[in-house]
Coordinates of N, CA and C in Angstrom, one line a residue:
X1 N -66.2 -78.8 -27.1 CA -67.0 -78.6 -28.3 C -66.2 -78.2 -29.5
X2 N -65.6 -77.6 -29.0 CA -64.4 -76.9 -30.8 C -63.5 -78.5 -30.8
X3 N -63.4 -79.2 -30.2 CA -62.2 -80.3 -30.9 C -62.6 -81.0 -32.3
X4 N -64.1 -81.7 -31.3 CA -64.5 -82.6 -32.8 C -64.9 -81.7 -33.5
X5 N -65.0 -80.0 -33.6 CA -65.4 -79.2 -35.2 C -63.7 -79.2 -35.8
X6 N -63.2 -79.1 -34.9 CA -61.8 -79.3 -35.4 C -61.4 -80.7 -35.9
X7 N -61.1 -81.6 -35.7 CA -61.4 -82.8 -36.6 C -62.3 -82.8 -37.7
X8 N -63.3 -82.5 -37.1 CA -64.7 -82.7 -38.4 C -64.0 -82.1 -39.6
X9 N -63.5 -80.6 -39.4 CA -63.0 -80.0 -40.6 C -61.9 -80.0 -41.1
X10 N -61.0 -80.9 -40.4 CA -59.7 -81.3 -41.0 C -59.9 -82.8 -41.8
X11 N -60.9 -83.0 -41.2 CA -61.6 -84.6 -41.8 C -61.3 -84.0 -43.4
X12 N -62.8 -83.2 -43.2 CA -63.0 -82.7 -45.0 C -62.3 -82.3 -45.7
X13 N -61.4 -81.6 -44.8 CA -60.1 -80.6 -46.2 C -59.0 -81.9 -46.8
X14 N -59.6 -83.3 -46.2 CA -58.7 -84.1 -47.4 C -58.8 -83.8 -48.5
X15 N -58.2 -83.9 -49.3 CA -58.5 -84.0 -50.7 C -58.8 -85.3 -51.4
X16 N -59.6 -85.9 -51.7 CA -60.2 -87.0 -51.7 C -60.0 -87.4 -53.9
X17 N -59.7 -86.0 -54.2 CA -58.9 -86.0 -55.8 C -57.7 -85.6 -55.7
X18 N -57.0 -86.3 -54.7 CA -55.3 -85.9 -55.1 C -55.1 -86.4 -56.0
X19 N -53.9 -86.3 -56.9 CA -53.7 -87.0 -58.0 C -52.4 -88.3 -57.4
X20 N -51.7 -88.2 -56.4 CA -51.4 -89.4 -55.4 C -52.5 -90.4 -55.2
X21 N -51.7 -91.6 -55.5 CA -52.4 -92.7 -54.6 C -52.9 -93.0 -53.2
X22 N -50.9 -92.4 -52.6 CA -51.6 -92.2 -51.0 C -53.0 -91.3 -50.4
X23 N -53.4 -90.1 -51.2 CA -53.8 -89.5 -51.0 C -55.5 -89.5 -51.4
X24 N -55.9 -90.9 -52.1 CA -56.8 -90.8 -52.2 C -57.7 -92.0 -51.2
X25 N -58.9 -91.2 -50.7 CA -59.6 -91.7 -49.9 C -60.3 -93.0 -50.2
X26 N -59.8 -94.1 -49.1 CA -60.5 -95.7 -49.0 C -61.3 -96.0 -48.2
X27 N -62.0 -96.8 -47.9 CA -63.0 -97.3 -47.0 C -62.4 -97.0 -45.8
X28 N -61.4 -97.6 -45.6 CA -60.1 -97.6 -44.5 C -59.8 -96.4 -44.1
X29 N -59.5 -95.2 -44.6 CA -59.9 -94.1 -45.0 C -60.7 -93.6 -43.8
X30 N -62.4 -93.7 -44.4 CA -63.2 -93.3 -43.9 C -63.7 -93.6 -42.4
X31 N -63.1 -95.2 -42.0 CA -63.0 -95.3 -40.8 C -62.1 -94.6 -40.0
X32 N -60.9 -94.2 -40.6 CA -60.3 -93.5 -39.7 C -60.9 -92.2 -39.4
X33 N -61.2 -91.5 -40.0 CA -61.8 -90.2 -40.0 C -62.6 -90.3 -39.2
X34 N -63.5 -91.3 -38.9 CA -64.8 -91.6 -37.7 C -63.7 -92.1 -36.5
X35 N -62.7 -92.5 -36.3 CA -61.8 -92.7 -35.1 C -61.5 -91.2 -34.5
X36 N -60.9 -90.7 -35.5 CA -60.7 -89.0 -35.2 C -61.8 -88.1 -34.8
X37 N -63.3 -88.6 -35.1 CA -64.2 -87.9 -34.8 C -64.3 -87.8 -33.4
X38 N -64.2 -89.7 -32.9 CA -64.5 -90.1 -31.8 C -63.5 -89.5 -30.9
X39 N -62.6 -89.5 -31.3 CA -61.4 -88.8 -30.1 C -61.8 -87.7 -29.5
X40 N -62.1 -87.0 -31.0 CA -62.4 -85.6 -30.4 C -63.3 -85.4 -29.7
X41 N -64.8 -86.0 -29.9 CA -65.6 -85.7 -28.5 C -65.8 -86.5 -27.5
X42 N -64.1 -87.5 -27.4 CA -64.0 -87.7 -26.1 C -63.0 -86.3 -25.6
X43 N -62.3 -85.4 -26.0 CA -61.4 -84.6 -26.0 C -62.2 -83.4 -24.9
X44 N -63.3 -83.3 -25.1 CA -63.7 -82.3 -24.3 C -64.2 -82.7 -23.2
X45 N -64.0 -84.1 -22.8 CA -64.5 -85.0 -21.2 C -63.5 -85.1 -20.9
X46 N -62.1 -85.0 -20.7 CA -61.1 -85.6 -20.7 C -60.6 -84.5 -18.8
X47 N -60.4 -86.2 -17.6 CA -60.3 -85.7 -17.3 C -58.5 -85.9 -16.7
X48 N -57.6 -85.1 -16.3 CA -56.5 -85.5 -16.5 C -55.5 -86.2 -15.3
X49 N -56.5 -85.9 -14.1 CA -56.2 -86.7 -12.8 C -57.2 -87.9 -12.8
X50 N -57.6 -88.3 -13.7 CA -58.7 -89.9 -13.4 C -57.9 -90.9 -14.2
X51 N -57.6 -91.3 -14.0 CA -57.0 -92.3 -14.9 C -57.6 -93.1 -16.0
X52 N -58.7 -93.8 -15.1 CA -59.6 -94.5 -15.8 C -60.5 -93.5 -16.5
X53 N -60.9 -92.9 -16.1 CA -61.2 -91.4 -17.7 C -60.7 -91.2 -18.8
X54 N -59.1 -91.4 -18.7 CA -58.2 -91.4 -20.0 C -58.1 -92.6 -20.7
X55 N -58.2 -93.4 -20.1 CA -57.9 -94.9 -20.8 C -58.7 -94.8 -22.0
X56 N -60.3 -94.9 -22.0 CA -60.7 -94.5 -23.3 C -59.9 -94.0 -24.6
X57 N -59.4 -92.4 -24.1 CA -59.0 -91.6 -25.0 C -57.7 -92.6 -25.4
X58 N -56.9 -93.0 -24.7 CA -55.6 -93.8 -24.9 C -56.2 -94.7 -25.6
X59 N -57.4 -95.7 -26.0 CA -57.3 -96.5 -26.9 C -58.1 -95.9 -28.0
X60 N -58.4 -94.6 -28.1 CA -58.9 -94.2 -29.1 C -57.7 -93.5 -29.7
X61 N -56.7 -93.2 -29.3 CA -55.4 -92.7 -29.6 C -54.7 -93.8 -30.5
X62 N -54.8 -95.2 -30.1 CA -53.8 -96.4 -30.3 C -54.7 -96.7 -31.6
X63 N -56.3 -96.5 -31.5 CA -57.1 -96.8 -32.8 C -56.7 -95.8 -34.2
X64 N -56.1 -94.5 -33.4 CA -56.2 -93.6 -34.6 C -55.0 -93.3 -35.2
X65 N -53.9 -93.7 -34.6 CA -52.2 -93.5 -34.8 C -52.1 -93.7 -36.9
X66 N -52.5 -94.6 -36.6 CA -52.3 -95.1 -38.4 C -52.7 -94.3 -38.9
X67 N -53.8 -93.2 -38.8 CA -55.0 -92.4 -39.5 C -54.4 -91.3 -40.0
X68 N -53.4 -91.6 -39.3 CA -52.1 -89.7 -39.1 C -51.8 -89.5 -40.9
X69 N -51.4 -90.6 -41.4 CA -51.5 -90.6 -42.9 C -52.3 -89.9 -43.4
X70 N -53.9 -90.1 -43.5 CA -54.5 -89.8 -44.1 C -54.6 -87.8 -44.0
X71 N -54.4 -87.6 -42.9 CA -54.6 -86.1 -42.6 C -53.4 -85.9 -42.9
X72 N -52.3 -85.8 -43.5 CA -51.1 -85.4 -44.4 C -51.2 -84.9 -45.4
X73 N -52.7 -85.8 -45.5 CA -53.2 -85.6 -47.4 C -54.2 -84.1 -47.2
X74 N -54.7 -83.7 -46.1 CA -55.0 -82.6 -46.1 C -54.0 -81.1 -46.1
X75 N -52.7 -81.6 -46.8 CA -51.8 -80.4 -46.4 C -50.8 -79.7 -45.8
X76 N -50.6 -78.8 -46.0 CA -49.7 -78.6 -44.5 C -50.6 -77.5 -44.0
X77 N -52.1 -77.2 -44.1 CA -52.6 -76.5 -42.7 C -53.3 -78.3 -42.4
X78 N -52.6 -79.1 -42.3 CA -53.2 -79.7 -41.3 C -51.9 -79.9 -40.2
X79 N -50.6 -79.4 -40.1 CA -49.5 -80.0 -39.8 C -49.8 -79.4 -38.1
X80 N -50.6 -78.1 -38.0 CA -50.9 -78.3 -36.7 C -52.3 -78.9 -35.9
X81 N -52.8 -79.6 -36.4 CA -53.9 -80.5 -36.0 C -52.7 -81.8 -35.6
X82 N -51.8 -82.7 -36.6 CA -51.5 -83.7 -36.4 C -50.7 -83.5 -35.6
X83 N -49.8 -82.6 -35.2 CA -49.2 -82.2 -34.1 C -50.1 -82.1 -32.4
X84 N -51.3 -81.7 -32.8 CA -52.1 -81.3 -31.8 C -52.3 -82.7 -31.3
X85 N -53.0 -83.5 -32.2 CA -53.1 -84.9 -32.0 C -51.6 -85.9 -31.5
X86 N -51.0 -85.7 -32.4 CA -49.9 -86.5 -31.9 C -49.5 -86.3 -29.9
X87 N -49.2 -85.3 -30.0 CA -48.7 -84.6 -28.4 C -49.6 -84.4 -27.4
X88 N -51.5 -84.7 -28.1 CA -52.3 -84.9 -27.1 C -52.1 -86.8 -26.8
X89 N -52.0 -87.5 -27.8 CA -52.0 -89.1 -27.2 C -50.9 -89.3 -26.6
X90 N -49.1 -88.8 -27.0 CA -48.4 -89.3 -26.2 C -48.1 -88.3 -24.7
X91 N -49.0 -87.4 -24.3 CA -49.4 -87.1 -23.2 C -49.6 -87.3 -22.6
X92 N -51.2 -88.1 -22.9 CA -52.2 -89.2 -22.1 C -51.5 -90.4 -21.6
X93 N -50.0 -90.8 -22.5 CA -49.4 -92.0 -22.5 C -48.5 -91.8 -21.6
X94 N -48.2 -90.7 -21.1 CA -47.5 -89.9 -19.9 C -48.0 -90.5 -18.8
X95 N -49.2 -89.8 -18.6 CA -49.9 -89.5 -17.7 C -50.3 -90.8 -17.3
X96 N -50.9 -91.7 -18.1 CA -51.3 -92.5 -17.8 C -49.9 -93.8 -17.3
X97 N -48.8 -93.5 -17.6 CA -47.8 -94.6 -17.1 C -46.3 -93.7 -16.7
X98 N -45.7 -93.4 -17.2 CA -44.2 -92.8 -16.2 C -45.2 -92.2 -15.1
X99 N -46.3 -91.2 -15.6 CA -46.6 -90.1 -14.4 C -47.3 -90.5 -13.4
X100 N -48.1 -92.1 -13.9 CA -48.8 -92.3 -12.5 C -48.4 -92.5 -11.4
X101 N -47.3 -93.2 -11.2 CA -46.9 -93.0 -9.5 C -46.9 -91.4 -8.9
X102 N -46.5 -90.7 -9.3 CA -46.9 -89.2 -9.0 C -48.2 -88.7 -9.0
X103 N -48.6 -89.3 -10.0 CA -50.2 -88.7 -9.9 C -50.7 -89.3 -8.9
X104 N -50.8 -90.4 -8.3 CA -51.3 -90.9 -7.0 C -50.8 -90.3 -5.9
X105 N -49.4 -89.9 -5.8 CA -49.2 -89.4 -4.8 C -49.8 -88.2 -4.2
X106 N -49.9 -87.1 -5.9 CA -50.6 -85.8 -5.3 C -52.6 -86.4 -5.2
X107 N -52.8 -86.9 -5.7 CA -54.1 -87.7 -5.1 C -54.3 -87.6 -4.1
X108 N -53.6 -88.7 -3.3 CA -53.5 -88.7 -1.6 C -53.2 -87.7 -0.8
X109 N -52.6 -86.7 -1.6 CA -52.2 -85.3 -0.9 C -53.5 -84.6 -1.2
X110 N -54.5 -85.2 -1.7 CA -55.9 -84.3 -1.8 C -55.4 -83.1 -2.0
X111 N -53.9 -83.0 -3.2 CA -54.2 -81.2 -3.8 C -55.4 -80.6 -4.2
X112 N -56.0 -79.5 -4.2 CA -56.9 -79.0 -5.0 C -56.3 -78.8 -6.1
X113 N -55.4 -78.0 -6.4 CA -54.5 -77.3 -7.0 C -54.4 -78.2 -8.3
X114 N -53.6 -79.8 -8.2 CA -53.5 -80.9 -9.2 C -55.3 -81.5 -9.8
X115 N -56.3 -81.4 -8.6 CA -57.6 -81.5 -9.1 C -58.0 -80.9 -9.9
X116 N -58.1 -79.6 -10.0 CA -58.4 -78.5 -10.7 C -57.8 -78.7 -11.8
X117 N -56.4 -79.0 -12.0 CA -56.0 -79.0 -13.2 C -56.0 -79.3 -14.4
X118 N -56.3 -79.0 -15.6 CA -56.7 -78.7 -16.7 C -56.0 -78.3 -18.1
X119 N -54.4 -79.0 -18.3 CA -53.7 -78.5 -18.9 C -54.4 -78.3 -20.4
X120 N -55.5 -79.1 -21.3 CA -56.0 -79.4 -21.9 C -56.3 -77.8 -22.2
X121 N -56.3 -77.2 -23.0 CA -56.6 -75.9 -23.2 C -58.1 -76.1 -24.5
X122 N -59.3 -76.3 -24.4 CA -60.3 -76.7 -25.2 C -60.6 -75.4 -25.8
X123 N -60.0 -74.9 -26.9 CA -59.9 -73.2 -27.6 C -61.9 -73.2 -28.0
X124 N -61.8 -71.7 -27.4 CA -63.2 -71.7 -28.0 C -62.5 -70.8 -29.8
X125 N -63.8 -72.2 -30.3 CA -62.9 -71.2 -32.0 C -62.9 -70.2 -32.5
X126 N -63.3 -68.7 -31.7 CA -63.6 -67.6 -32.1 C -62.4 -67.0 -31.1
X127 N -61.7 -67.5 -30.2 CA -60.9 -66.9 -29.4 C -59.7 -67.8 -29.3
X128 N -58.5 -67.0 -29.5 CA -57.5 -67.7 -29.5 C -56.9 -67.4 -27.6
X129 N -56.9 -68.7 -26.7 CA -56.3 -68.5 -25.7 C -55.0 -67.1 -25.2
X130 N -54.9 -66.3 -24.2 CA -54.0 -65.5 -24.3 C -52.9 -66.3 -24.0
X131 N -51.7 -66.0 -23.5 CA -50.5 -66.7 -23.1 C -50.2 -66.7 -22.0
X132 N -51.4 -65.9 -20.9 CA -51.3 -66.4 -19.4 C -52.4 -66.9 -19.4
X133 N -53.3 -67.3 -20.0 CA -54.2 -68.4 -20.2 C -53.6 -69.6 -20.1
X134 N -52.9 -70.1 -21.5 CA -51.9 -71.0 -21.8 C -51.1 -71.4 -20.5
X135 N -50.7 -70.7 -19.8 CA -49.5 -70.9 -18.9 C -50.0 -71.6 -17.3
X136 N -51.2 -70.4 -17.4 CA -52.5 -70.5 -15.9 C -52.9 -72.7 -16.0
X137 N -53.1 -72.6 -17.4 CA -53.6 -74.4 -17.7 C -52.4 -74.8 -17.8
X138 N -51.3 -74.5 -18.2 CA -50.4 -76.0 -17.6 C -49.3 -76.1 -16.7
X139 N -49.2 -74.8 -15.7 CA -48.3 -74.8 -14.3 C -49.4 -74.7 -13.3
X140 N -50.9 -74.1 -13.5 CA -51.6 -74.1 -12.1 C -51.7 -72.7 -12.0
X141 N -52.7 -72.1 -11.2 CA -52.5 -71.0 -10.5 C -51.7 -70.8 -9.9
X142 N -50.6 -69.4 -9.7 CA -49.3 -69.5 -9.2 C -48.9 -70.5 -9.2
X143 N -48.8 -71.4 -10.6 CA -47.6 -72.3 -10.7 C -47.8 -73.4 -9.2
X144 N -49.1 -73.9 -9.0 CA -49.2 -74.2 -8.1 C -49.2 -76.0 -8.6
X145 N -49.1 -76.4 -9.7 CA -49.0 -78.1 -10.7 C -47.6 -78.0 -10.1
X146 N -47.1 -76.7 -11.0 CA -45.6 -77.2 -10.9 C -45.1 -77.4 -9.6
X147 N -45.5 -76.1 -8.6 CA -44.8 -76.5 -7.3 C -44.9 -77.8 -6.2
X148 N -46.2 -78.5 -6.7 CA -47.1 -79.4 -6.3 C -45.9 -80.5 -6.8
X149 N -46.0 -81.1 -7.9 CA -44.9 -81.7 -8.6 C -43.7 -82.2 -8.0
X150 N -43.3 -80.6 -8.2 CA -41.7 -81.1 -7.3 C -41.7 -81.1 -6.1
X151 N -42.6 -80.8 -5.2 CA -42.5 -81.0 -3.8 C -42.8 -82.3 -3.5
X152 N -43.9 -82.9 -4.3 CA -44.4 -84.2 -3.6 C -43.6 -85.2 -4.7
X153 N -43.3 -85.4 -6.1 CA -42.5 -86.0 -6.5 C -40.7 -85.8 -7.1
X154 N -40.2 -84.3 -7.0 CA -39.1 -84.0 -7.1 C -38.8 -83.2 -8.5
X155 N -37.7 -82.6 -8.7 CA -37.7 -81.8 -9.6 C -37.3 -83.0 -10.8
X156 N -37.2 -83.9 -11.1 CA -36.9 -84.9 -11.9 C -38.0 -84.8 -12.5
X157 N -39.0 -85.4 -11.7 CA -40.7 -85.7 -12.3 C -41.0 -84.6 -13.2
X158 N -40.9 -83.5 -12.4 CA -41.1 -81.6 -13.0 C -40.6 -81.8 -14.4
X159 N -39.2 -82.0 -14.5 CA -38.8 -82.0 -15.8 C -39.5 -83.0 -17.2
X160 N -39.7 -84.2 -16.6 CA -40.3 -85.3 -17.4 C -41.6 -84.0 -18.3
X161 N -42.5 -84.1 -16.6 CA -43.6 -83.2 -17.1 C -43.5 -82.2 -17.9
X162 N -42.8 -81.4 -17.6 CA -42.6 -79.8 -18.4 C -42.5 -80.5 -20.0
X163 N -41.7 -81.1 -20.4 CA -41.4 -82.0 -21.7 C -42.9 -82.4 -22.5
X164 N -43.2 -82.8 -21.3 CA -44.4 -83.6 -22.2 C -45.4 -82.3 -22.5
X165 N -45.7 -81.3 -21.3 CA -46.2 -80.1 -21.6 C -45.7 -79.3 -23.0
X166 N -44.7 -78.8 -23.2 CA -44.3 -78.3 -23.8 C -44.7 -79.2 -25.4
X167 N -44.4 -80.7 -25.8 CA -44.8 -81.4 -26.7 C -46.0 -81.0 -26.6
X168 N -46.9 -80.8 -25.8 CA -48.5 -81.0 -26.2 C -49.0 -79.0 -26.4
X169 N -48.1 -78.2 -26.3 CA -48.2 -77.1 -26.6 C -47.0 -76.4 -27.0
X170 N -46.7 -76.0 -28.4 CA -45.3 -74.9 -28.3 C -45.2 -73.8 -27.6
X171 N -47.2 -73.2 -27.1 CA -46.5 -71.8 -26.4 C -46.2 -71.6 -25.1
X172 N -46.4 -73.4 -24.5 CA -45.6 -73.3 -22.8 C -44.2 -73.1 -23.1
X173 N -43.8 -72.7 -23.9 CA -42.2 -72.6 -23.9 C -42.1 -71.1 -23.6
X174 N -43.0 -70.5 -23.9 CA -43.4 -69.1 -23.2 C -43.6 -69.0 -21.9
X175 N -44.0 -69.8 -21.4 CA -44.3 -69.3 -19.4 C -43.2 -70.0 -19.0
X176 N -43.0 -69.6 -17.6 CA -41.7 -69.9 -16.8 C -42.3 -71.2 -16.1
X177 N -41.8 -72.0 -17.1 CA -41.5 -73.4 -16.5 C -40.1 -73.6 -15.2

């Protein structure tokens, strides 16, 4: 629920009277802003062991990459939204290709632990996640992703992942990866 209010209102804070050219809003423009919309409330179905679940968001990702412009023109309180966006699609682009041979594997290991998992942290906008919140969504209960990881795919894979974790959040650089 809070992503597309989160888009929705970074939509608006363009400034649509910059006195820049780049900065002022085009038709082209306004479609992107409706791509961003769409991401977002696929962002709260997103599920991170389905594959074919994410593919969506991955071509809604590839539709909106260009759009990144236009939310520049919102500022620099937009610089953590396009961040947020950026590190959520080349995530999905993780997951969806270096990581899948691993993700199949813990599949067939029918982890719960990788099922459950949820790195996606969906903030409700009145509460800012704590930092074992943060940590609990992207290692597992007792770090049970991570141990899962390197036991069924090796501490190589681990590291790929942690990377891409850490891109898609600065404050896993807080928990003990």
């Amino acid at each position: 629920m809070f992503a597309p209010l989160l888009l929705l209102a970074l939509a608006l804070s363009v400034n649509s009277a910059a006195v820049t050219k780049e900065c002022q809003l085009s038709a082209g423009d306004i479609q992107c802003l409706v791509k961003l919309q769409k991401a977002g409330e696929q962002l709260d179905e997103l599920d991170v062991d389905n594959t074919e679940d994410l593919k969506p968001f991955q071509e809604s990702c590839k539709a909106m990459m260009p759009c990144i412009n236009v939310l520049k023109c919102a500022g620099e309180d937009s610089k953590e939204s396009i961040d947020l966006i950026t590190g959520l699609c080349k995530f999905i682009d993780f997951i969806i290709g270096p990581f899948s041979a691993c993700g199949e594997k813990l599949e067939k290991a029918n982890s719960k632990c990788y099922e459950d998992w949820d790195p996606i942290i969906n903030d409700d906008e009145n509460k800012k996640p704590t930092q074992a919140e943060v940590c609990k969504s992207f290692v597992g209960e007792k770090e049970c992703v991570k141990k899962g990881i390197i036991a069924t795919c090796g501490q190589k894979e681990w590291d790929v992942m942690k990377a891409n974790l850490v891109n898609l959040n600065k404050d896993v650089t807080k928990c003990n990866l």
